[in-house]
Coordinates of C-alpha atoms and ligand atoms in Angstrom, one line a residue:
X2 CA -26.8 53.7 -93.1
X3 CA -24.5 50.8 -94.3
X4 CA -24.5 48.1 -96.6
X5 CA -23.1 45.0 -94.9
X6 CA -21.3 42.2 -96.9
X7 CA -21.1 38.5 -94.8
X8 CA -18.7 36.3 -96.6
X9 CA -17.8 32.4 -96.4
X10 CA -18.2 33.6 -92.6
X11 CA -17.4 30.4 -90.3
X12 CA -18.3 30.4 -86.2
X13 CA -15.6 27.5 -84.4
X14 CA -16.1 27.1 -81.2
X15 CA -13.1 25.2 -79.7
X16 CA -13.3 22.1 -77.4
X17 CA -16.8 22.8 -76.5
X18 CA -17.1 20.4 -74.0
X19 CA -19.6 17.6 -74.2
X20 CA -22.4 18.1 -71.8
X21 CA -24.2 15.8 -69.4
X22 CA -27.6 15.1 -71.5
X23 CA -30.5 12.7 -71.5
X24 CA -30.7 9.4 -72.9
X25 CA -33.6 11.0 -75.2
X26 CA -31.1 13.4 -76.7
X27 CA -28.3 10.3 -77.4
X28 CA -26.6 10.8 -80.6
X29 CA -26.9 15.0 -80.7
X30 CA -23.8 14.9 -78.0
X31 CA -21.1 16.8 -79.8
X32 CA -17.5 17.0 -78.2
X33 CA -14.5 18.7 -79.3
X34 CA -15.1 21.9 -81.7
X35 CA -18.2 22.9 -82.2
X36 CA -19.0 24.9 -85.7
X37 CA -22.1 26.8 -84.9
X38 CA -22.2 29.0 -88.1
X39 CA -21.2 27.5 -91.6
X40 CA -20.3 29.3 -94.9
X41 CA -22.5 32.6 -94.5
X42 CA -22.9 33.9 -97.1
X43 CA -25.2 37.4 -97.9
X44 CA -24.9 40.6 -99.7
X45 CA -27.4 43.1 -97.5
X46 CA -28.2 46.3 -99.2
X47 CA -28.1 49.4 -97.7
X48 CA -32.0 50.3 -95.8
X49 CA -32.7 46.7 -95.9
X50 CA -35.2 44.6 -92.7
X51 CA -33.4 41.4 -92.9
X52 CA -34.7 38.9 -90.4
X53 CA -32.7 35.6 -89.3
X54 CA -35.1 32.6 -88.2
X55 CA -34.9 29.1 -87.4
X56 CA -35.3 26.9 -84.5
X57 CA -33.2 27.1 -81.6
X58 CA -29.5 26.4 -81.3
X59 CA -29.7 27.2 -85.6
X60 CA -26.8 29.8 -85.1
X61 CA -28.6 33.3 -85.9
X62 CA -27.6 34.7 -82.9
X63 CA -24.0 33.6 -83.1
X64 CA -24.2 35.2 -86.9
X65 CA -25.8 38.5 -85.0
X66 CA -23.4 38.6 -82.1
X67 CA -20.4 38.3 -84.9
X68 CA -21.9 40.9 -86.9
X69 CA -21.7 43.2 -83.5
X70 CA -18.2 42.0 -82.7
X71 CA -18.9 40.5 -79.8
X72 CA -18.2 37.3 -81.1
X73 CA -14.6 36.5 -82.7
X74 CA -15.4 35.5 -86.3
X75 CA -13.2 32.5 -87.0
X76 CA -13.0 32.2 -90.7
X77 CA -14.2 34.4 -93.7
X78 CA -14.6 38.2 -93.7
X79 CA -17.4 40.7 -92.7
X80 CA -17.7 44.5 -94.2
X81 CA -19.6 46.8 -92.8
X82 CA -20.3 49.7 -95.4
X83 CA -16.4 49.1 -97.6
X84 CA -14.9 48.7 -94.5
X85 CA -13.4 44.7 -93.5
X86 CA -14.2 44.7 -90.2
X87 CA -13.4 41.4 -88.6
X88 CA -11.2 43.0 -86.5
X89 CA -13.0 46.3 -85.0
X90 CA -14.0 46.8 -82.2
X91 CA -17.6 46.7 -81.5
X92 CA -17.7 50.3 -80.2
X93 CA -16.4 51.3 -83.8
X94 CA -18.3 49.4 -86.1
X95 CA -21.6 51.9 -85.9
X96 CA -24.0 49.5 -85.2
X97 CA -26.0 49.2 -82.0
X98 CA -27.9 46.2 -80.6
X99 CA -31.6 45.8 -78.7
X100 CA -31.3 42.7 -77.1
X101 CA -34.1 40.3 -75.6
X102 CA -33.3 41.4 -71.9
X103 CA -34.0 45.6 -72.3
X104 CA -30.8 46.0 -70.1
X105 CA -31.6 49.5 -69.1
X106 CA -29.9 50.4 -65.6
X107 CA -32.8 50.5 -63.2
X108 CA -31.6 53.1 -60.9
X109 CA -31.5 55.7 -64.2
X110 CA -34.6 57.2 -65.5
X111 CA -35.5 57.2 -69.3
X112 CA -34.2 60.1 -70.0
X113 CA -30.6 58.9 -68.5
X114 CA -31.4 55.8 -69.8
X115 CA -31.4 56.3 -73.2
X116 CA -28.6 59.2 -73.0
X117 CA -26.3 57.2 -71.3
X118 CA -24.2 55.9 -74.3
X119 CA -24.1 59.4 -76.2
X120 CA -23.0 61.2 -72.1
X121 CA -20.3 58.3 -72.8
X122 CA -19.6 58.9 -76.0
X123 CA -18.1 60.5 -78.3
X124 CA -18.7 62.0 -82.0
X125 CA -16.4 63.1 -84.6
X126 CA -15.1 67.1 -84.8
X127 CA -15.7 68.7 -87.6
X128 CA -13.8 71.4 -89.5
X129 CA -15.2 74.9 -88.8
X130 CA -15.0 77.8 -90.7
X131 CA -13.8 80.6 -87.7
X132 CA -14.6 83.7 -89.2
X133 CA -18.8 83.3 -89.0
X134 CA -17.7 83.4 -84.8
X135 CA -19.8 86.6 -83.6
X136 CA -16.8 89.2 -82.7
X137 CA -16.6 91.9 -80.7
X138 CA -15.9 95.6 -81.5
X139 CA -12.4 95.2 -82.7
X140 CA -13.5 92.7 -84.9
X141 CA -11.7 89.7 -82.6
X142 CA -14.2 86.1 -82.0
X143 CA -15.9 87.0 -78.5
X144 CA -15.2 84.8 -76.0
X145 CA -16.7 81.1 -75.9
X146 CA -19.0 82.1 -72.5
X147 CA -20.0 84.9 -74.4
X148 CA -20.8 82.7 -77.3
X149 CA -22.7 80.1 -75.5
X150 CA -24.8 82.4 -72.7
X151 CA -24.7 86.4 -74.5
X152 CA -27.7 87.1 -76.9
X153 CA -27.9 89.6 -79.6
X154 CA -31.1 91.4 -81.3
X155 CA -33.1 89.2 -83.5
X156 CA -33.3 90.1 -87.3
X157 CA -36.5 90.0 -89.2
X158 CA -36.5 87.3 -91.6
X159 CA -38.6 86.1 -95.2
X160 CA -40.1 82.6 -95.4
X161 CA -37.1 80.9 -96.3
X162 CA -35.4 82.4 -93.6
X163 CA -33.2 85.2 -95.4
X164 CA -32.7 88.2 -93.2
X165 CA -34.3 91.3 -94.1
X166 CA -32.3 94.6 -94.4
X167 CA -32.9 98.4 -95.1
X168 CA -31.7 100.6 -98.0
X169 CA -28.6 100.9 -96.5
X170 CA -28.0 97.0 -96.2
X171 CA -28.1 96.9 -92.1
X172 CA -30.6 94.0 -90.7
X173 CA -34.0 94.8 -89.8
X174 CA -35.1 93.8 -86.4
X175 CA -37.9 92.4 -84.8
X176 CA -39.7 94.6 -82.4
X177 CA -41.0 93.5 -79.6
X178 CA -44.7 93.8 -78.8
X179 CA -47.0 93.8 -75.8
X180 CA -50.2 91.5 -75.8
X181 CA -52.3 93.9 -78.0
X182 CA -49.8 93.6 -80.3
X183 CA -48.3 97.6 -80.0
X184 CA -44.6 98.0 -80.2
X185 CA -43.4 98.6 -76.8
X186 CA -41.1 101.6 -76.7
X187 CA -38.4 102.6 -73.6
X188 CA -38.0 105.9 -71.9
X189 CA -36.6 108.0 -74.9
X190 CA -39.1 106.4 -77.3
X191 CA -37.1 104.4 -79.3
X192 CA -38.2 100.8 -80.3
X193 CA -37.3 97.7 -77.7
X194 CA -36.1 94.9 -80.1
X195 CA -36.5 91.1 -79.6
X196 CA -33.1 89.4 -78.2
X197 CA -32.1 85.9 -79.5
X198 CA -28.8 83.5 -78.5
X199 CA -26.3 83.4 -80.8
X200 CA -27.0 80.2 -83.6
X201 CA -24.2 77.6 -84.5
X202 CA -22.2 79.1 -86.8
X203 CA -21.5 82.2 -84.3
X204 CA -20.5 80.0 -81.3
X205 CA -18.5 77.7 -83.1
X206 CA -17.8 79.0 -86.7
X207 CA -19.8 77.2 -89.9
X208 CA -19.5 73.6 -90.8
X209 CA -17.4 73.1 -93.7
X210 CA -18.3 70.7 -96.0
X211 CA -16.2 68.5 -98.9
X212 CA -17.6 68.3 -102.1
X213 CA -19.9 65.3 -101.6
X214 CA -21.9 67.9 -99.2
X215 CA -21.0 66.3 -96.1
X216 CA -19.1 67.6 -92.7
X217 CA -15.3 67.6 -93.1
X218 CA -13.7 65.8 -90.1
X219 CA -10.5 66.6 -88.6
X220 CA -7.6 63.7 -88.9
X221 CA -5.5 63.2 -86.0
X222 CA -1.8 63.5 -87.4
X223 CA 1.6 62.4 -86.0
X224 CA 4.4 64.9 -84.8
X225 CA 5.8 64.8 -88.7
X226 CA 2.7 66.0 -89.9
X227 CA 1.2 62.5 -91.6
X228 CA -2.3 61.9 -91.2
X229 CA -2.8 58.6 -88.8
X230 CA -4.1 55.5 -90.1
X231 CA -5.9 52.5 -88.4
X232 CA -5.4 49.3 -88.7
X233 CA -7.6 49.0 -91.5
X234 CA -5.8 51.9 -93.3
X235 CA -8.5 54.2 -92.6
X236 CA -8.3 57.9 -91.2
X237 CA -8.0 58.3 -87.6
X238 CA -10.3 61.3 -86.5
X239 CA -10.3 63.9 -83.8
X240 CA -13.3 63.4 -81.6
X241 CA -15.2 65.3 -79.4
X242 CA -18.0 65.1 -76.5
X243 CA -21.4 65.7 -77.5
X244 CA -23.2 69.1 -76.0
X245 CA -26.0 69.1 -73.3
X246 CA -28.2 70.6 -76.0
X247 CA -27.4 68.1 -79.0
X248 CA -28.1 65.0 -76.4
X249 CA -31.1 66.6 -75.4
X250 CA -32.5 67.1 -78.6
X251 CA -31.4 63.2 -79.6
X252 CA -32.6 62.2 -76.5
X253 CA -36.7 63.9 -77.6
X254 CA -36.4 63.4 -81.2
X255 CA -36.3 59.8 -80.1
X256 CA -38.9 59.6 -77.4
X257 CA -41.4 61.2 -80.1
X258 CA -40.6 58.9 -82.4
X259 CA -41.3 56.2 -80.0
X260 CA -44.4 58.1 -78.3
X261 CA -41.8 57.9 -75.1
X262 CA -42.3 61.4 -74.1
X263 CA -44.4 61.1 -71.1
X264 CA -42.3 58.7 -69.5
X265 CA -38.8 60.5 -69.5
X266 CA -38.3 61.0 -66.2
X267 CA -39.9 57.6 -65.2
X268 CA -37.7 54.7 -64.2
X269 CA -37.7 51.3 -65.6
X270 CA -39.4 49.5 -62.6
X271 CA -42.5 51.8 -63.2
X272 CA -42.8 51.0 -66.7
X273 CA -44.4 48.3 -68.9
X274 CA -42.6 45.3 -70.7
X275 CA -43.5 47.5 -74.1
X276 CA -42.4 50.4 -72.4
X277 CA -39.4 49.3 -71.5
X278 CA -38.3 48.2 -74.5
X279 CA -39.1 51.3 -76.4
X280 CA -37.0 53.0 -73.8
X281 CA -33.9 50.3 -75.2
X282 CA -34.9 51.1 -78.7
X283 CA -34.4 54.7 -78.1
X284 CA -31.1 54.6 -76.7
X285 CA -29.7 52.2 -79.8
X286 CA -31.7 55.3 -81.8
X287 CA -30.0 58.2 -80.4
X288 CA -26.6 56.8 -81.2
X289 CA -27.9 56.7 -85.2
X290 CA -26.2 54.0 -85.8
X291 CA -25.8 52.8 -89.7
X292 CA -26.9 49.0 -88.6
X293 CA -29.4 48.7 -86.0
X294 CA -29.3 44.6 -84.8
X295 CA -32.2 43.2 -82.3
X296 CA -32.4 39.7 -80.6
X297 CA -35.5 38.6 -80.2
X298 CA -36.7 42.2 -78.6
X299 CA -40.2 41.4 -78.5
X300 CA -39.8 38.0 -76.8
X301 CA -40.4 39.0 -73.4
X302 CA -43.9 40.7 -74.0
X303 CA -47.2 39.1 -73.9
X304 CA -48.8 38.5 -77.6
X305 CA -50.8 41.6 -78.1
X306 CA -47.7 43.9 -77.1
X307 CA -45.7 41.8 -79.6
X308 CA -48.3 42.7 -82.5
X309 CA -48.0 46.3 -81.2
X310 CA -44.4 46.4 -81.4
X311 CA -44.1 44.7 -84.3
X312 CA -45.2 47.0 -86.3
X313 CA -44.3 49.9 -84.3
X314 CA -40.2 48.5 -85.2
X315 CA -41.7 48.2 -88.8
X316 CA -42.8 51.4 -88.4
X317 CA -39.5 52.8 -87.4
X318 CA -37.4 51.1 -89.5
X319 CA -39.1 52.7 -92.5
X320 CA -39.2 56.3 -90.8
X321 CA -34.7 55.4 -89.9
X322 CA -34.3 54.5 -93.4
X323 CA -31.3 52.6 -92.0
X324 CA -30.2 48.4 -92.2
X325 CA -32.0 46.5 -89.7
X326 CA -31.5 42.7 -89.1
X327 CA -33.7 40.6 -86.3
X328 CA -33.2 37.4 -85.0
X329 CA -36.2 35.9 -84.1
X330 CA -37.1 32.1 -84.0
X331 CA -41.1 33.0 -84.8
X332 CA -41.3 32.5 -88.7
X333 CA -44.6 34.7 -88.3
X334 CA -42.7 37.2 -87.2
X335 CA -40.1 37.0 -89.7
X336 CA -42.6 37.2 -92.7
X337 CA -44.4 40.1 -91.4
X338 CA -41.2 42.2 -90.6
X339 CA -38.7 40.9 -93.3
X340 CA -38.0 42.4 -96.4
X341 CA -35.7 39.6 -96.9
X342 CA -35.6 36.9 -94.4
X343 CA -32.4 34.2 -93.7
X344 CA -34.1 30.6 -93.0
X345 CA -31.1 28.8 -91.0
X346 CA -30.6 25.2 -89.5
X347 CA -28.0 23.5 -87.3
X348 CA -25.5 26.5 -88.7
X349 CA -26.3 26.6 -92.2
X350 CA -28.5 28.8 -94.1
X351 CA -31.5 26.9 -95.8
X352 CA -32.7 29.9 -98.0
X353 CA -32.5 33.7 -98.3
X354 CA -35.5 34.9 -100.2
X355 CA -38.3 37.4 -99.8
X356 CA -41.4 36.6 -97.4
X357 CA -43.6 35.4 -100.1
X358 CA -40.7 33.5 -102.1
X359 CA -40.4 31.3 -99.0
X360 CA -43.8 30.6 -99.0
X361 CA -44.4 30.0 -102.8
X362 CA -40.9 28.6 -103.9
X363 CA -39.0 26.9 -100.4
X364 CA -35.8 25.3 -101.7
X365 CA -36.0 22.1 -99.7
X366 CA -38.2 20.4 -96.9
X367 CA -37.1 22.2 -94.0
X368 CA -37.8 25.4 -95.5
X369 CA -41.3 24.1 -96.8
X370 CA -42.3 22.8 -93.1
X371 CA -40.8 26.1 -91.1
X372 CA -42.6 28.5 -92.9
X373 CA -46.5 29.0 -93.1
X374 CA -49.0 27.9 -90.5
X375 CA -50.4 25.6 -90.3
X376 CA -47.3 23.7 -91.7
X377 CA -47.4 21.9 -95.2
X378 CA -48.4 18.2 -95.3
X379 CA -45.7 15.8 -96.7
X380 CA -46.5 12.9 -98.3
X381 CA -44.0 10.2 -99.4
X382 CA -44.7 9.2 -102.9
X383 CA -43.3 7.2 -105.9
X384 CA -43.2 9.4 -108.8
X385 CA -43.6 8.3 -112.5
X386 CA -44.0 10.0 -115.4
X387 CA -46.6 8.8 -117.9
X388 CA -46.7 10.5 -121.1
X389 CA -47.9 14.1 -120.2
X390 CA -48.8 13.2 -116.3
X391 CA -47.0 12.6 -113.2
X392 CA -48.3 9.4 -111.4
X393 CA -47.8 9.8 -108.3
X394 CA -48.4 6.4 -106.0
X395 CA -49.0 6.9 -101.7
X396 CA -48.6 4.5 -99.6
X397 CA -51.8 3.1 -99.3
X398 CA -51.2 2.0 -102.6
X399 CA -53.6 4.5 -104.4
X400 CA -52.6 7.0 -107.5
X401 CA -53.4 10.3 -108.6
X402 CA -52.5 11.7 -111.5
X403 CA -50.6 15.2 -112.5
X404 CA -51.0 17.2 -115.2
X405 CA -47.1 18.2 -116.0
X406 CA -48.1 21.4 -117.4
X407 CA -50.2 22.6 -114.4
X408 CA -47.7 22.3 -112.4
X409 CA -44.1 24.1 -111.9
X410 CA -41.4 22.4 -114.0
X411 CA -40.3 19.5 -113.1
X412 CA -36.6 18.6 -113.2
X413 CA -35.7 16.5 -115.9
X414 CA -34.1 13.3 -115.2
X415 CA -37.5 12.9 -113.4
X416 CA -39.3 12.2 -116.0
X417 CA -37.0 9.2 -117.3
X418 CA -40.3 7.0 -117.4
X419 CA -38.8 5.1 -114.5
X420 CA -40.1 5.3 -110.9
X421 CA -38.9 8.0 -108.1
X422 CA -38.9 8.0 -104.8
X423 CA -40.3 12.0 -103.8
X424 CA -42.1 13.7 -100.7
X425 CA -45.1 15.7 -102.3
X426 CA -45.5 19.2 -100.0
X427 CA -49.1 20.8 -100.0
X428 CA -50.3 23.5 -97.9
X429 CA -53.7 22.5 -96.5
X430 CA -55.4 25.0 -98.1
X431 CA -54.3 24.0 -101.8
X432 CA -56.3 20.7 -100.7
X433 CA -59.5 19.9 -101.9
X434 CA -62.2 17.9 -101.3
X435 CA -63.8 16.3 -104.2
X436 CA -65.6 13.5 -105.8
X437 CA -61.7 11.2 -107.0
X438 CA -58.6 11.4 -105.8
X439 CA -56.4 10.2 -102.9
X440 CA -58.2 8.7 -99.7
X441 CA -58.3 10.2 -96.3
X442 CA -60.1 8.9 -93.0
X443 CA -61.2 11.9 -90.9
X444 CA -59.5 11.9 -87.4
X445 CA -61.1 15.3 -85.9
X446 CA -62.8 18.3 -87.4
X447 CA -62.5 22.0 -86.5
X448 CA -64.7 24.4 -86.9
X449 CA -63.0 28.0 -86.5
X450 CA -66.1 30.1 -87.7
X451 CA -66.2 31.0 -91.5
X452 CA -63.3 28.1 -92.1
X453 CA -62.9 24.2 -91.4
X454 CA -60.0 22.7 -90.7
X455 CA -59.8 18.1 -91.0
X456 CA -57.0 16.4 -89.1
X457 CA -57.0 13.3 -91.9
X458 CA -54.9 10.2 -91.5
X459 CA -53.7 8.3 -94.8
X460 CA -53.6 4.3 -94.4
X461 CA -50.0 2.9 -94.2
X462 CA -48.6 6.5 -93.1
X463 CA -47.4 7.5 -89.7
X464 CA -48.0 11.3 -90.0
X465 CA -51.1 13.2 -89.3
X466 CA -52.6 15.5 -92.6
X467 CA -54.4 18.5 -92.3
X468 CA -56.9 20.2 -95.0
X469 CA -57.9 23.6 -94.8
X470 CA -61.6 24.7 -96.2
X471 CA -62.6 28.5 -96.4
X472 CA -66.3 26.7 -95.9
X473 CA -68.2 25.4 -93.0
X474 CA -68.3 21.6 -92.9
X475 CA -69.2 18.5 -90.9
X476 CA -67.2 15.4 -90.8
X477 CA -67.1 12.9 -88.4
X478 CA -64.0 10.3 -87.0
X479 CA -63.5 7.7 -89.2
X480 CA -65.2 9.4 -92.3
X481 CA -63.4 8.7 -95.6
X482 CA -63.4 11.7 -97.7
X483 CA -61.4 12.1 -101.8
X484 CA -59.0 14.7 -102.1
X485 CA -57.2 16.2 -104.4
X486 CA -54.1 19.0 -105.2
X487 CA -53.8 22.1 -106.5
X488 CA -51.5 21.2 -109.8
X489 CA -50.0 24.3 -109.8
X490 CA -49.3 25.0 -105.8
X491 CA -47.8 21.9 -105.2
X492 CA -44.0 21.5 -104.4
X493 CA -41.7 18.2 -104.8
X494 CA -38.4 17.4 -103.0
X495 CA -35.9 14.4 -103.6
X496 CA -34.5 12.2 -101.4
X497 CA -31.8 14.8 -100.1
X498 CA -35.1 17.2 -99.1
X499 CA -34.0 19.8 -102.1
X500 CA -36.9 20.9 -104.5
X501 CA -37.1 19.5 -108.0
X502 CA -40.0 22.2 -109.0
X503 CA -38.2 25.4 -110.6
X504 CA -39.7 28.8 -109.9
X505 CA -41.7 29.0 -113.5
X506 CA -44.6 27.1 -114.4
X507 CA -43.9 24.7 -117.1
X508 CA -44.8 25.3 -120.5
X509 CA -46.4 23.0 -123.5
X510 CA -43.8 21.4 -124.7
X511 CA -41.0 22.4 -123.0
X512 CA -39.6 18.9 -121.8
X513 CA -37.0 17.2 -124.2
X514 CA -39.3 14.1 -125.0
Ligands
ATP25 P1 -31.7 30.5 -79.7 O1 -32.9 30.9 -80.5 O2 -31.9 29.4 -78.8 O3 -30.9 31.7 -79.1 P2 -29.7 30.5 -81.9 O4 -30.1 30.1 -83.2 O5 -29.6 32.0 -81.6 O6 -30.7 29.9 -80.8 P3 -27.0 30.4 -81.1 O7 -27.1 31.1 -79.8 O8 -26.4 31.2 -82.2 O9 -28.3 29.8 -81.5 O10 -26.1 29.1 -80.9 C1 -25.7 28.2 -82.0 C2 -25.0 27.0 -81.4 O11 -23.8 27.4 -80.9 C3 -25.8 26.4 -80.3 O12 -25.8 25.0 -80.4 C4 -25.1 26.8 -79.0 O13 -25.2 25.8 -78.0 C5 -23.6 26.9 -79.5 N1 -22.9 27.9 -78.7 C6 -23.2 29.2 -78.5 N2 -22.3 29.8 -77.8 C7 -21.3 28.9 -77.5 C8 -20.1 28.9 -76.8 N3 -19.7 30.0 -76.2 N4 -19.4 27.7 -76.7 C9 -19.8 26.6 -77.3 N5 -21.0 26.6 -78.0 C10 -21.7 27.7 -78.1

């Protein structure tokens, strides 16, 4: 598990060639360098589901890929954990990726499939304590074969595990029984005993640990004795292969997790889309990394296996306990995984913010209109305030009035007297229908069952409005209905798309004049 630290990180892409495009597309042409991911900025704590989202070509899998290191960052610095790690090497950075494509090796089964990297691979040897190894009669550490294949008699043991001895101090051990449950007994009489294998500690001597309770490694050193360093200064450390029997146990820990078991001897081309990529989830699993990162893993499956797996990989995350960060360009996705989600656009984040801070509080337009469906209605208004009210004018020429301390506070050079230019945002279902307020000519009506939803058209507007009722109701095309907003869920944005509503609603009195 790893805390991860992304700053004033910039993606360059040099001389990126101008492409052959349609006429429709004139004007997005881009020649020369090519900077797909600007100023990124985030602090990600350690555990976190962070989810990147926005619309295609946005730059969150550029961001991901640099995070993995397969992608050169080309200004700014990444940490994983305290660790700068611009210039590691993806296999050393302890993260492991899912991507869209499962890329599991078809000719392997899921068992090989999801063992390959750890067969490959290699973990860190740690310092041993040699005088637990089981020894022979002169008191000398048996032989590894002996180790790994002899057995010795089992002891009896308390609930917490303690080995039981007699008077004398010498272990007590477990007889062996036949199925009525009487001792069996050889020729001269004597009790049989139950056999067990030798545990770690006797094979290969106990773990030491340091003081903070974990492993001691071993560090490689150089032929005068000095520990060797990296090129980030850090300890370089003796490694080792992992055992048959630890990548076995990895390899079913993981498939239970992942209700896999069944299917570990199967190959990929018998398997489900769902299947499949549990299989590719399990072998980033195994590896226990300290940052898992997925690419739109779930974009391959048909809805009702995304649902599934959604919250199977929300599931798993919380039983991992370890950083996870998704790229997905499905903002429903994104708010029902993230516990913080990164809302970017043509390389530059928009907003980092919780699920439900996005929805309540967007910082500007394009975070207003991405997240939440259906999307928010805009409406471009001239804003003026009039003693305790906003008047706000549309452009059919009609006003409505705001009460200033319904709403969120306003910024202040707003409320000048004089007359602004704003988009008002409103979610459809902070519209309401009612006897005054702004005019709206019914285009079509949709009747989903226990709510309604009106497609409205506004006179002198181009865009289309739509007003969401938790009731059943019947309009027809061409009815003019009154509407009016929710004071206090509305949102505001200036003429550069940012908010001018702060997150607190405003109090009496709390406007200079
Ligand atoms: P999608 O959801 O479509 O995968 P994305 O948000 O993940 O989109 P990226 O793949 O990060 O987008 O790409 C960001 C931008 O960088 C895009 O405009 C893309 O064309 C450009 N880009 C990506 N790789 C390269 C490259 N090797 N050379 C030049 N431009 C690139």
């Amino acid at each position: 598990m790893a805390n991860l630290s992304l700053r004033q990180i910039y993606k360059v892409y040099k001389g990126a060639k101008k492409k052959k495009i349609k006429k429709s597309e004139a004007g997005k042409v881009r020649s020369g360098d090519f900077t797909a991911v600007q100023d990124f900025n985030m602090e990600i704590e350690d555990g976190e589901f962070i989810v990147f989202v926005g619309p295609s070509g946005c730059g969150k899998s550029t961001t991901l890929r640099m995070i993995a290191g397969l992608e050169e960052i080309t200004s700014g610095e990444l940490y994983i954990g305290d660790t700068l790690v611009n210039d590691v090497e993806p296999k050393d950075r302890d993260i492991a990726m899912v991507f869209q494509s499962y890329a599991l090796y078809p000719h392997m089964t899921a068992y090989q499939n999801i063992s390959f990297g750890l067969k490959i691979g290699k973990t860190p040897a740690v310092e041993r304590d040699k005088s637990t190894l089981v020894k022979d009669k002169k008191g000398k550490p048996k032989f590894i074969l002996f180790r790994l294949f002899g057995k010795t008699l089992k002891e009896q043991t308390d609930e917490d595990g303690n080995i039981l001895t007699d008077a004398d101090g010498n272990p007590l051990y477990v007889v062996k029984r036949n199925k009525a449950g009487e001792e069996i007994k050889n020729k001269k009489g004597e009790p049989v005993f139950e056999k067990r294998g030798y545990n770690d500690d006797e094979k290969y001597g106990a773990i030491i640990k340091g003081e903070d309770g974990k492993p001691v490694l071993i560090a490689k050193k150089d032929k005068d004795g000095n520990i060797k360093l990296d090129k980030t200064g850090k300890p370089v450390f003796k490694m080792r292969k992992w055992t048959k029997q630890e990548i076995d146990a990895k390899v079913r820990w993981a498939a239970k997790v992942l209700g896999v078991e069944d299917l570990l001897q199967s190959k990929p081309a018998a398997m489900s889309g769902g299947q499949r990529q549990r299989i590719a989830l399990g072998r980033a699993m195994v590896r226990e990394p300290k940052v898992f990162l997925l690419d739109e893993p779930l974009s391959n499956l048909d809805a009702k296996l995304r649902t599934t797996m959604r919250s199977e990989i929300v599931n798993l995350h919380e039983s991992l306990k370890a950083t996870f960060i998704y790229v997905t360009h499905d903002q429903v996705e994104a708010m029902t995984m993230g516990t913080r989600i990164v809302v970017m656009k043509l390389g530059i984040v928009q907003q980092i913010d919780t699920p439900t801070n996005l929805f309540d509080y967007p910082e500007n337009k394009f975070v207003a209109g991405f997240i939440g469906t259906p999307q928010m209605n805009f409406f471009d208004v001239k804003a003026k305030r009039v003693k305790d009210n906003l008047a706000l004018t549309f452009a059919n020429g009609e006003s409505i009035s705001l009460d200033l301390y319904k709403m969120r506070k306003i910024r202040e050079d707003l409320l000048d007297g004089q007359e602004h230019s704003l988009v008002l945002g409103v979610r459809g279902e902070h519209i309401n229908v009612s006897e005054k307020g702004l005019t709206l000519s019914i285009n079509i009506t949709e009747l989903l069952g226990s709510e309604t939803h009106l497609f409205a058209e506004l006179e002198g507007a181009e865009t289309k409005y739509i007003i969401c009722l938790k009731d059943r109701a019947v309009y027809y095309k061409g009815d003019k209905i009154k509407v009016s907003f929710n004071e206090s869920k509305i949102h505001l944005f200036d003429t550069d798309d940012k908010s001018v509503l702060d997150r607190e609603t405003a109090q009496q009195g709390c406007y200079n004049n």
